[in-house]
């Protein structure tokens, strides 16, 4: 017997997906703020990529901003100082992020809070290093301006493509051997190792993947805002928001970070508009309430409440 | 010829906590070799070192005369080794069948090999076949242990390293597990058994190693130990009360 309910659900998902892609693709030509949508896609990308490392492996990289920050700087330096075209500079930024992840790789031996602390320290060290480089290289505390390269429509589409690629990677990962291995390692790495899973190699692959995406996202965002400086490129808010958005949606699921990023980004914006002075406090109260009432995130809570929806949501 | 052999290995945790100190073991093909000793003797550490989960600081390990010191676990599984850790190692959120398939990880995408191996395990453990779609966490303690044993057998190993297979199990279930081990022995499989239940381990095995504080204290065939076991255990008890 054909399961019409499941088929119907899949149809709805596909319609929503295609409609969302068509809408996002048309935004630069519509009378809506493309900067608003650009940042929504940026946060979906950041939260989804954060999900690769935290949701699939259990590592909490508190210095996640390091990859994004490095991405902004490598893009800006290669474009402004070395004369590379912006798309090439962004790709180089991705490579630099992977290189940085390899430099940080020995810290993967640490677990839990120790990993989080060391990773945070690494990010802070990188920030200080970049801020103290000679001004002619990295612009010092003034940063670097990219206004001559400013092409908001191009950078918008670059972010659009990166977001789709990131979601595709997370989906592919969730059904791949690597994804299965990573979840086993997260749940019981000794048992995983005993079954012949190459624990350190799997962790390293996830780590490199989770570094590549924010580095490219950083490069595209630098292009879009046309100005970077150490304070904004290495702001703790980048890490914090990636964590909160991904967790709020539901870690370890494909749709979780997307739902979380969209919902929280809009909520954040509404709170900014209504409470210009107390916005951070109100947002903080919201986050505490959400963690209390939806400890598994929105998608996590829905699939727990209705397990049959797991096939379409997770 | 020894199937598996460790020669004078030193193993330490965190660099300076020495657990094994010049330990040696010689495992004959087709026999059950028991490793016994008091708590902290390094029995589990020795199994982990043989299985490639820990790297010896000194000494060498051989499998069929091939030096496998420092070889990775997945390579050793490919050569015919299997291992069950002391702690519960099933993935509770995965089904019985998914757990078994994880045991066949090194087969990669060879589906026909995996499904054949699954059928072999189901034939040996019919209870697992009837619960193949149940979450492993829903099984009883004894069934979970069977799942672990079955998962190890899926790669058709030549040598099976069992670390305390009956710990935390009710005596009646433990007896069942021992009878599986006896079956494996009768089928000609080489088994290395670490057990706290000394009497049972003694009865099962052909050869016995006694470890104490990470070094070899005594070894011999079951016949060599006949009557002398009591003295060894008395030694440990005296040692513990010092």
Coordinates of C-alpha atoms in Angstrom, one line a residue:
Chain A
X1 CA 0.0 0.0 0.0
X2 CA 1.3 3.4 -0.9
X3 CA 1.8 5.6 2.2
X4 CA 0.0 8.7 1.1
X5 CA 0.6 10.5 4.4
X6 CA 4.4 10.1 4.0
X7 CA 4.2 11.0 0.3
X8 CA 2.1 14.1 1.1
X9 CA 4.6 15.2 3.7
X10 CA 7.5 14.8 1.3
X11 CA 5.6 16.8 -1.3
X12 CA 5.0 19.6 1.2
X13 CA 8.7 19.6 2.1
X14 CA 9.7 19.8 -1.6
X15 CA 7.3 22.6 -2.3
X16 CA 8.5 24.6 0.7
X17 CA 12.1 24.0 -0.3
X18 CA 11.6 25.0 -4.0
X19 CA 9.6 28.1 -2.9
X20 CA 12.3 29.1 -0.4
X21 CA 15.0 28.7 -3.0
X22 CA 13.1 30.7 -5.7
X23 CA 12.3 33.4 -3.2
X24 CA 15.8 33.7 -1.9
X25 CA 17.1 33.7 -5.5
X26 CA 14.7 36.6 -6.3
X27 CA 15.3 38.8 -3.3
X28 CA 17.9 41.2 -4.9
X29 CA 15.1 42.1 -7.4
X30 CA 12.3 42.4 -4.9
X31 CA 11.4 45.4 -2.7
X32 CA 12.8 43.7 0.5
X33 CA 16.0 44.4 2.4
X34 CA 18.5 42.1 0.8
X35 CA 21.0 42.8 3.6
X36 CA 18.5 41.4 6.1
X37 CA 18.1 38.2 4.0
X38 CA 21.9 38.1 3.4
X39 CA 22.5 37.9 7.1
X40 CA 19.8 35.3 7.6
X41 CA 21.5 33.1 5.0
X42 CA 24.8 33.8 6.7
X43 CA 23.5 32.6 10.1
X44 CA 21.9 29.5 8.6
X45 CA 25.3 28.7 7.1
X46 CA 27.2 29.4 10.3
X47 CA 24.7 27.4 12.5
X48 CA 24.6 24.5 10.0
X49 CA 28.4 24.3 9.9
X50 CA 28.6 24.6 13.7
X51 CA 26.2 21.6 13.8
X52 CA 28.8 19.5 11.8
X53 CA 31.4 19.8 14.6
X54 CA 29.1 20.0 17.7
X55 CA 26.0 18.1 16.6
X56 CA 27.9 15.2 15.0
X57 CA 31.0 14.9 17.1
X58 CA 30.2 16.5 20.5
X59 CA 33.2 18.9 20.3
X60 CA 32.2 22.4 21.4
X61 CA 34.5 24.9 19.6
X62 CA 34.2 28.0 21.7
X63 CA 36.7 29.7 19.4
X64 CA 34.6 28.9 16.3
X65 CA 34.9 32.6 15.4
X66 CA 38.6 32.1 14.6
X67 CA 37.8 30.4 11.3
X68 CA 35.3 33.2 10.3
X69 CA 37.7 35.9 11.4
X70 CA 40.6 34.4 9.5
X71 CA 38.3 34.1 6.5
X72 CA 37.5 37.8 6.6
X73 CA 41.2 38.8 6.9
X74 CA 42.6 36.4 4.3
X75 CA 40.0 37.6 1.8
X76 CA 40.7 41.3 2.6
X77 CA 44.5 41.0 2.6
X78 CA 44.6 38.9 -0.6
X79 CA 42.3 41.3 -2.4
X80 CA 43.7 44.7 -1.1
X81 CA 47.4 43.9 -0.6
X82 CA 48.1 41.2 -3.2
X83 CA 45.7 42.2 -5.9
X84 CA 43.8 38.9 -6.1
X85 CA 40.2 39.0 -7.5
X86 CA 37.7 38.7 -4.7
X87 CA 36.3 35.2 -5.6
X88 CA 39.9 33.8 -5.6
X89 CA 40.6 35.5 -2.3
X90 CA 37.5 33.9 -0.8
X91 CA 38.6 30.5 -2.0
X92 CA 42.1 31.1 -0.5
X93 CA 40.4 32.0 2.7
X94 CA 38.6 28.6 2.8
X95 CA 42.0 27.0 2.3
X96 CA 43.5 29.1 5.1
X97 CA 40.6 28.0 7.4
X98 CA 41.4 24.3 6.7
X99 CA 45.1 25.0 7.4
X100 CA 44.2 26.7 10.7
X101 CA 42.0 23.7 11.6
X102 CA 45.1 21.5 11.0
X103 CA 47.2 23.7 13.3
X104 CA 44.5 23.4 16.0
X105 CA 44.0 19.7 15.3
X106 CA 46.2 18.5 18.3
X107 CA 43.6 20.1 20.6
X108 CA 41.1 17.5 19.4
X109 CA 42.8 15.2 22.0
X110 CA 41.1 17.2 24.7
X111 CA 37.4 16.6 25.5
X112 CA 34.5 18.5 26.9
X113 CA 35.1 21.8 28.6
X114 CA 38.9 21.6 28.2
X115 CA 38.6 21.5 24.5
X116 CA 36.2 24.5 24.6
X117 CA 38.6 26.5 26.8
X118 CA 41.7 25.8 24.7
X119 CA 39.8 26.4 21.5
X120 CA 38.6 29.8 22.8
X121 CA 42.2 30.7 23.8
X122 CA 43.4 29.8 20.3
X123 CA 40.9 32.1 18.8
X124 CA 41.9 35.0 21.1
X125 CA 45.5 34.4 20.4
X126 CA 44.8 34.6 16.6
X127 CA 42.9 37.8 17.1
X128 CA 45.8 39.4 19.0
X129 CA 48.3 38.2 16.4
X130 CA 46.3 39.7 13.5
X131 CA 45.6 43.0 15.4
X132 CA 49.3 43.4 16.0
X133 CA 50.5 42.6 12.5
X134 CA 52.1 45.7 10.8
X135 CA 49.5 48.1 9.6
X136 CA 50.5 47.9 6.0
X137 CA 49.7 44.2 6.0
X138 CA 46.5 43.7 8.1
X139 CA 45.5 47.3 8.8
X140 CA 46.0 47.2 12.5
X141 CA 43.1 48.2 14.7
X142 CA 41.6 50.2 11.9
X143 CA 41.1 47.2 9.7
X144 CA 40.8 47.0 6.0
X145 CA 38.3 48.6 3.7
X146 CA 37.0 46.7 0.7
X147 CA 34.6 49.4 -0.7
X148 CA 36.2 49.3 -4.1
X149 CA 35.1 45.7 -4.5
X150 CA 31.6 46.3 -3.1
X151 CA 29.1 44.4 -5.2
X152 CA 26.2 43.5 -2.9
X153 CA 24.3 41.5 -5.5
X154 CA 27.3 39.3 -6.2
X155 CA 28.1 38.7 -2.6
X156 CA 24.5 38.0 -2.0
X157 CA 24.5 35.2 -4.5
X158 CA 27.8 33.9 -3.2
X159 CA 26.2 33.5 0.3
X160 CA 23.1 32.0 -1.3
X161 CA 25.2 29.3 -3.0
X162 CA 27.4 28.7 0.1
X163 CA 24.2 28.2 2.2
X164 CA 22.8 25.7 -0.2
X165 CA 26.1 23.8 -0.5
X166 CA 26.4 23.8 3.4
X167 CA 22.9 22.4 3.8
X168 CA 23.7 19.8 1.1
X169 CA 26.9 18.8 2.9
X170 CA 25.1 18.4 6.2
X171 CA 22.4 16.3 4.6
X172 CA 25.0 14.1 2.7
X173 CA 27.0 13.8 5.9
X174 CA 24.0 12.6 7.9
X175 CA 23.5 9.6 5.6
X176 CA 27.1 8.9 4.9
X177 CA 29.5 6.4 6.5
X178 CA 31.4 9.3 7.9
X179 CA 28.3 10.7 9.5
X180 CA 27.4 7.3 11.1
X181 CA 31.0 7.0 12.3
X182 CA 31.0 10.5 13.8
X183 CA 27.7 9.8 15.7
X184 CA 29.1 6.6 17.1
X185 CA 32.3 8.3 18.2
X186 CA 30.2 11.0 19.8
X187 CA 28.2 8.4 21.8
X188 CA 31.0 6.0 22.7
X189 CA 34.4 6.6 21.1
X190 CA 36.0 3.5 22.7
X191 CA 33.3 1.2 21.3
X192 CA 33.6 3.0 17.9
X193 CA 37.4 2.4 17.9
X194 CA 36.9 -1.2 18.9
X195 CA 34.8 -1.7 15.8
X196 CA 37.6 -0.5 13.6
X197 CA 36.4 3.1 13.0
X198 CA 39.4 5.3 12.6
X199 CA 38.4 7.8 15.3
X200 CA 41.1 10.4 14.9
X201 CA 40.8 10.5 11.1
X202 CA 37.0 10.9 11.3
X203 CA 37.2 13.6 13.8
X204 CA 39.8 15.4 11.8
X205 CA 37.6 15.3 8.6
X206 CA 34.7 16.8 10.5
X207 CA 36.9 19.4 12.0
X208 CA 38.3 20.4 8.6
X209 CA 34.9 20.6 7.1
X210 CA 33.5 22.6 10.0
X211 CA 36.5 25.1 9.5
X212 CA 36.2 25.4 5.7
X213 CA 32.6 26.7 5.7
X214 CA 32.9 29.6 8.3
X215 CA 36.2 30.7 6.6
X216 CA 34.4 31.1 3.2
X217 CA 31.4 32.6 4.9
X218 CA 33.7 35.1 6.6
X219 CA 35.2 36.0 3.2
X220 CA 31.9 36.6 1.6
X221 CA 30.6 38.6 4.6
X222 CA 33.8 40.8 4.5
X223 CA 33.0 41.4 0.8
X224 CA 29.4 42.3 1.6
X225 CA 30.1 44.7 4.4
X226 CA 33.2 46.1 2.7
X227 CA 35.0 46.8 5.9
X228 CA 36.7 44.6 8.5
X229 CA 38.5 45.2 11.8
X230 CA 39.8 42.9 14.6
X231 CA 36.9 43.7 16.9
X232 CA 34.1 42.6 14.6
X233 CA 36.0 39.8 12.9
X234 CA 36.8 38.1 16.1
X235 CA 33.7 39.1 18.1
X236 CA 32.5 36.5 20.6
X237 CA 29.0 37.2 19.3
X238 CA 29.8 35.2 16.1
X239 CA 30.5 32.0 18.2
X240 CA 27.7 32.7 20.6
X241 CA 25.1 33.2 18.0
X242 CA 26.2 30.2 16.0
X243 CA 25.8 28.1 19.1
X244 CA 22.5 29.5 20.2
X245 CA 20.9 29.4 16.7
X246 CA 22.1 25.8 16.2
X247 CA 21.0 24.6 19.6
X248 CA 17.7 26.4 19.5
X249 CA 16.8 24.7 16.3
X250 CA 18.1 21.3 17.3
X251 CA 21.6 19.9 17.1
X252 CA 22.4 16.8 15.1
X253 CA 19.5 17.4 12.7
X254 CA 19.6 18.9 9.2
X255 CA 16.7 21.3 9.6
X256 CA 17.4 22.2 13.2
X257 CA 20.0 24.9 12.6
X258 CA 18.0 26.3 9.7
X259 CA 14.8 26.6 11.7
X260 CA 16.8 27.9 14.7
X261 CA 18.7 30.5 12.6
X262 CA 15.6 31.8 10.8
X263 CA 13.5 32.0 14.0
X264 CA 16.2 33.5 16.3
X265 CA 17.5 35.9 13.7
X266 CA 14.0 37.3 13.1
X267 CA 13.3 37.4 16.9
X268 CA 16.7 39.1 17.5
X269 CA 15.7 41.7 14.9
X270 CA 12.3 42.3 16.4
X271 CA 13.8 42.7 19.9
X272 CA 16.3 45.2 18.5
X273 CA 13.5 47.3 17.0
X274 CA 11.3 47.2 20.1
X275 CA 13.9 47.4 22.9
X276 CA 16.7 49.5 21.6
X277 CA 18.4 49.8 25.0
X278 CA 17.4 46.6 26.7
X279 CA 17.6 44.3 23.6
X280 CA 20.4 42.1 24.9
X281 CA 18.7 41.5 28.2
X282 CA 15.4 40.7 26.6
X283 CA 17.1 38.3 24.1
X284 CA 18.9 36.7 27.1
X285 CA 15.6 36.1 28.9
X286 CA 14.2 34.6 25.7
X287 CA 17.2 32.2 25.3
X288 CA 16.9 31.1 28.9
X289 CA 13.2 30.4 28.5
X290 CA 13.8 28.5 25.2
X291 CA 16.5 26.4 26.8
X292 CA 14.2 25.6 29.7
X293 CA 11.1 24.7 27.6
X294 CA 12.8 23.3 24.5
X295 CA 16.0 21.7 25.8
X296 CA 16.3 19.7 22.5
X297 CA 15.6 22.6 20.3
X298 CA 12.5 23.2 18.2
X299 CA 13.1 20.3 15.7
X300 CA 14.4 18.0 18.5
X301 CA 11.3 18.7 20.5
X302 CA 8.9 18.2 17.6
X303 CA 10.5 14.9 16.5
X304 CA 10.4 13.7 20.1
X305 CA 6.7 14.6 20.3
X306 CA 5.9 13.1 16.9
X307 CA 8.6 10.6 16.0
X308 CA 7.1 10.0 12.6
X309 CA 8.1 13.4 11.5
X310 CA 11.8 12.5 12.0
X311 CA 12.0 11.2 8.5
X312 CA 11.2 14.7 7.0
X313 CA 12.6 17.0 9.7
X314 CA 15.8 15.3 10.9
Chain B
X1 CA 53.7 -21.5 16.6
X2 CA 52.0 -18.7 18.5
X3 CA 49.1 -17.1 16.9
X4 CA 49.5 -14.0 18.9
X5 CA 52.4 -13.0 21.1
X6 CA 53.5 -10.0 23.2
X7 CA 57.2 -9.8 24.2
X8 CA 58.1 -7.7 27.2
X9 CA 55.7 -4.9 26.6
X10 CA 55.4 -1.7 28.7
X11 CA 52.2 0.2 28.5
X12 CA 51.4 3.4 30.4
X13 CA 48.5 5.9 30.6
X14 CA 49.1 9.6 30.4
X15 CA 52.8 9.1 30.0
X16 CA 53.8 8.2 33.5
X17 CA 51.3 5.9 35.0
X18 CA 52.8 2.5 34.3
X19 CA 50.3 -0.3 34.0
X20 CA 52.2 -3.0 32.2
X21 CA 55.8 -3.5 32.9
X22 CA 57.7 -6.1 30.8
X23 CA 54.6 -8.3 30.3
X24 CA 54.7 -11.2 27.9
X25 CA 52.0 -13.5 26.6
X26 CA 52.1 -16.4 24.2
X27 CA 48.8 -17.4 22.7
X28 CA 48.6 -20.8 21.0
X29 CA 46.2 -21.2 18.1
X30 CA 42.9 -23.0 18.9
X31 CA 43.3 -22.7 22.6
X32 CA 41.5 -20.7 25.3
X33 CA 44.1 -18.6 27.2
X34 CA 42.9 -17.0 30.4
X35 CA 44.5 -14.0 32.0
X36 CA 43.8 -13.7 35.7
X37 CA 45.0 -11.4 38.4
X38 CA 43.9 -9.1 41.1
X39 CA 42.4 -5.7 40.4
X40 CA 44.9 -3.3 38.8
X41 CA 47.1 -6.1 37.5
X42 CA 46.8 -4.8 33.9
X43 CA 44.7 -7.6 32.4
X44 CA 42.4 -5.3 30.5
X45 CA 45.3 -3.1 29.5
X46 CA 47.1 -6.1 28.0
X47 CA 44.0 -7.0 25.9
X48 CA 43.8 -3.3 24.7
X49 CA 47.5 -3.4 23.8
X50 CA 47.0 -6.7 21.8
X51 CA 44.1 -5.1 20.0
X52 CA 45.9 -1.9 19.1
X53 CA 43.9 0.4 21.3
X54 CA 47.0 1.2 23.3
X55 CA 50.5 1.5 22.0
X56 CA 53.3 -0.2 24.0
X57 CA 56.2 2.1 25.0
X58 CA 58.5 -0.9 24.9
X59 CA 58.4 -4.4 23.6
X60 CA 56.8 -6.0 20.6
X61 CA 53.6 -7.7 19.6
X62 CA 53.4 -10.4 16.9
X63 CA 50.5 -11.9 15.0
X64 CA 51.4 -15.1 13.0
X65 CA 55.0 -14.0 13.3
X66 CA 54.3 -10.6 11.8
X67 CA 55.3 -7.6 13.9
X68 CA 52.0 -5.7 14.6
X69 CA 53.4 -3.4 17.3
X70 CA 51.7 0.0 16.9
X71 CA 49.3 -1.3 14.2
X72 CA 45.8 0.4 14.2
X73 CA 42.8 -1.5 15.4
X74 CA 41.1 -1.5 12.0
X75 CA 44.1 -3.2 10.5
X76 CA 44.0 -5.9 13.2
X77 CA 40.3 -6.6 12.6
X78 CA 41.2 -7.1 9.0
X79 CA 43.8 -9.6 10.0
X80 CA 41.3 -11.6 12.1
X81 CA 41.1 -10.1 15.6
X82 CA 38.0 -9.3 17.5
X83 CA 37.5 -7.8 21.0
X84 CA 34.8 -7.1 23.5
X85 CA 35.5 -4.4 26.0
X86 CA 34.7 -4.7 29.7
X87 CA 32.3 -1.8 29.7
X88 CA 28.9 -2.1 27.9
X89 CA 29.6 -1.1 24.3
X90 CA 26.3 -1.4 22.4
X91 CA 24.9 1.7 20.9
X92 CA 21.6 1.9 22.8
X93 CA 19.8 4.2 20.3
X94 CA 20.6 2.0 17.3
X95 CA 18.7 -1.1 16.5
X96 CA 20.2 -4.6 17.0
X97 CA 20.8 -4.9 13.3
X98 CA 22.5 -1.5 13.0
X99 CA 24.8 -2.4 15.9
X100 CA 25.7 -5.6 14.1
X101 CA 26.3 -3.8 10.9
X102 CA 28.7 -1.4 12.8
X103 CA 30.6 -4.6 13.7
X104 CA 31.1 -5.1 10.0
X105 CA 32.5 -1.6 9.5
X106 CA 35.7 -2.7 7.8
X107 CA 33.7 -4.5 5.1
X108 CA 32.8 -1.0 3.9
X109 CA 30.1 -1.1 1.2
X110 CA 30.3 -4.8 0.5
X111 CA 26.6 -5.4 1.1
X112 CA 26.5 -9.1 0.2
X113 CA 29.3 -9.8 2.6
X114 CA 27.5 -7.8 5.3
X115 CA 24.2 -9.6 4.8
X116 CA 25.9 -13.0 4.7
X117 CA 27.7 -12.2 8.0
X118 CA 24.5 -11.0 9.5
X119 CA 22.8 -14.3 8.7
X120 CA 25.6 -16.3 10.3
X121 CA 25.3 -14.3 13.5
X122 CA 21.5 -14.6 13.5
X123 CA 21.8 -18.3 13.1
X124 CA 24.0 -18.5 16.2
X125 CA 21.9 -16.1 18.2
X126 CA 18.3 -16.6 17.2
X127 CA 17.2 -14.1 20.0
X128 CA 19.0 -11.3 18.1
X129 CA 17.3 -12.3 14.9
X130 CA 13.9 -11.9 16.6
X131 CA 14.8 -8.5 18.0
X132 CA 16.7 -7.2 15.0
X133 CA 14.6 -4.1 14.7
X134 CA 14.5 -3.3 18.4
X135 CA 16.7 -0.6 19.9
X136 CA 19.7 -2.2 21.5
X137 CA 19.1 -0.2 24.7
X138 CA 15.8 -2.1 25.1
X139 CA 17.5 -5.5 25.4
X140 CA 18.3 -7.2 28.7
X141 CA 21.9 -7.2 30.0
X142 CA 22.5 -10.8 28.8
X143 CA 21.0 -10.1 25.4
X144 CA 23.2 -7.0 25.1
X145 CA 26.2 -9.1 25.9
X146 CA 25.1 -11.6 23.2
X147 CA 24.8 -8.7 20.8
X148 CA 28.4 -7.6 21.6
X149 CA 29.7 -11.2 21.1
X150 CA 27.7 -11.5 17.9
X151 CA 29.0 -8.1 16.7
X152 CA 32.6 -9.3 17.3
X153 CA 31.9 -12.6 15.4
X154 CA 30.6 -10.8 12.3
X155 CA 34.0 -10.3 10.8
X156 CA 34.7 -14.1 11.3
X157 CA 37.7 -13.6 13.5
X158 CA 40.5 -16.1 14.2
X159 CA 41.2 -14.8 17.7
X160 CA 38.7 -13.4 20.1
X161 CA 39.7 -11.2 23.0
X162 CA 37.0 -11.1 25.7
X163 CA 37.4 -8.7 28.6
X164 CA 35.2 -9.8 31.5
X165 CA 32.3 -11.1 29.3
X166 CA 30.2 -12.1 32.4
X167 CA 30.8 -9.1 34.6
X168 CA 27.5 -7.6 36.0
X169 CA 25.5 -10.5 34.6
X170 CA 23.2 -12.8 36.6
X171 CA 24.9 -16.2 37.2
X172 CA 22.4 -18.0 35.0
X173 CA 23.1 -15.7 32.1
X174 CA 26.8 -15.9 32.8
X175 CA 26.6 -19.7 32.4
X176 CA 25.0 -19.2 29.0
X177 CA 27.8 -16.8 28.0
X178 CA 30.4 -19.3 29.1
X179 CA 28.7 -22.0 27.1
X180 CA 29.0 -19.8 24.0
X181 CA 32.7 -19.4 24.7
X182 CA 33.0 -23.1 25.0
X183 CA 31.3 -23.5 21.6
X184 CA 33.7 -21.1 20.1
X185 CA 36.6 -23.1 21.5
X186 CA 35.1 -26.4 20.3
X187 CA 34.9 -24.8 16.8
X188 CA 38.6 -24.2 16.9
X189 CA 38.6 -20.5 17.6
X190 CA 41.4 -19.0 19.6
X191 CA 40.1 -17.2 22.7
X192 CA 41.8 -14.9 25.1
X193 CA 39.7 -14.5 28.2
X194 CA 40.1 -12.0 31.0
X195 CA 37.9 -12.8 33.9
X196 CA 37.3 -12.0 37.6
X197 CA 35.5 -15.4 37.9
X198 CA 38.8 -17.3 38.4
X199 CA 37.3 -20.7 38.9
X200 CA 35.2 -20.5 35.8
X201 CA 38.0 -19.0 33.7
X202 CA 40.3 -21.8 35.0
X203 CA 37.8 -24.5 34.0
X204 CA 37.4 -23.0 30.5
X205 CA 41.0 -22.6 29.6
X206 CA 43.9 -24.6 28.2
X207 CA 46.6 -22.2 29.4
X208 CA 46.6 -19.6 32.1
X209 CA 48.6 -16.4 32.7
X210 CA 48.7 -14.8 36.1
X211 CA 49.4 -11.1 36.1
X212 CA 50.3 -9.0 39.2
X213 CA 51.1 -5.3 39.2
X214 CA 51.6 -5.3 35.4
X215 CA 54.1 -8.2 35.3
X216 CA 53.9 -11.9 34.7
X217 CA 53.6 -13.7 38.0
X218 CA 53.1 -17.2 36.8
X219 CA 51.9 -19.2 33.8
X220 CA 51.2 -22.7 32.8
X221 CA 48.7 -25.2 31.5
X222 CA 45.6 -26.0 33.5
X223 CA 47.3 -29.2 34.7
X224 CA 50.2 -27.2 36.0
X225 CA 47.9 -25.1 38.2
X226 CA 45.8 -27.9 39.5
X227 CA 45.7 -27.6 43.2
X228 CA 47.9 -24.5 43.2
X229 CA 45.1 -22.0 42.4
X230 CA 44.1 -21.6 46.0
X231 CA 47.6 -20.5 47.0
X232 CA 47.7 -17.9 44.3
X233 CA 44.3 -16.4 45.4
X234 CA 45.4 -16.5 49.0
X235 CA 48.5 -14.5 48.0
X236 CA 46.3 -11.8 46.5
X237 CA 44.1 -11.7 49.6
X238 CA 47.2 -11.3 51.8
X239 CA 48.5 -8.7 49.4
X240 CA 45.3 -6.7 49.6
X241 CA 45.3 -6.6 53.4
X242 CA 48.9 -5.5 53.7

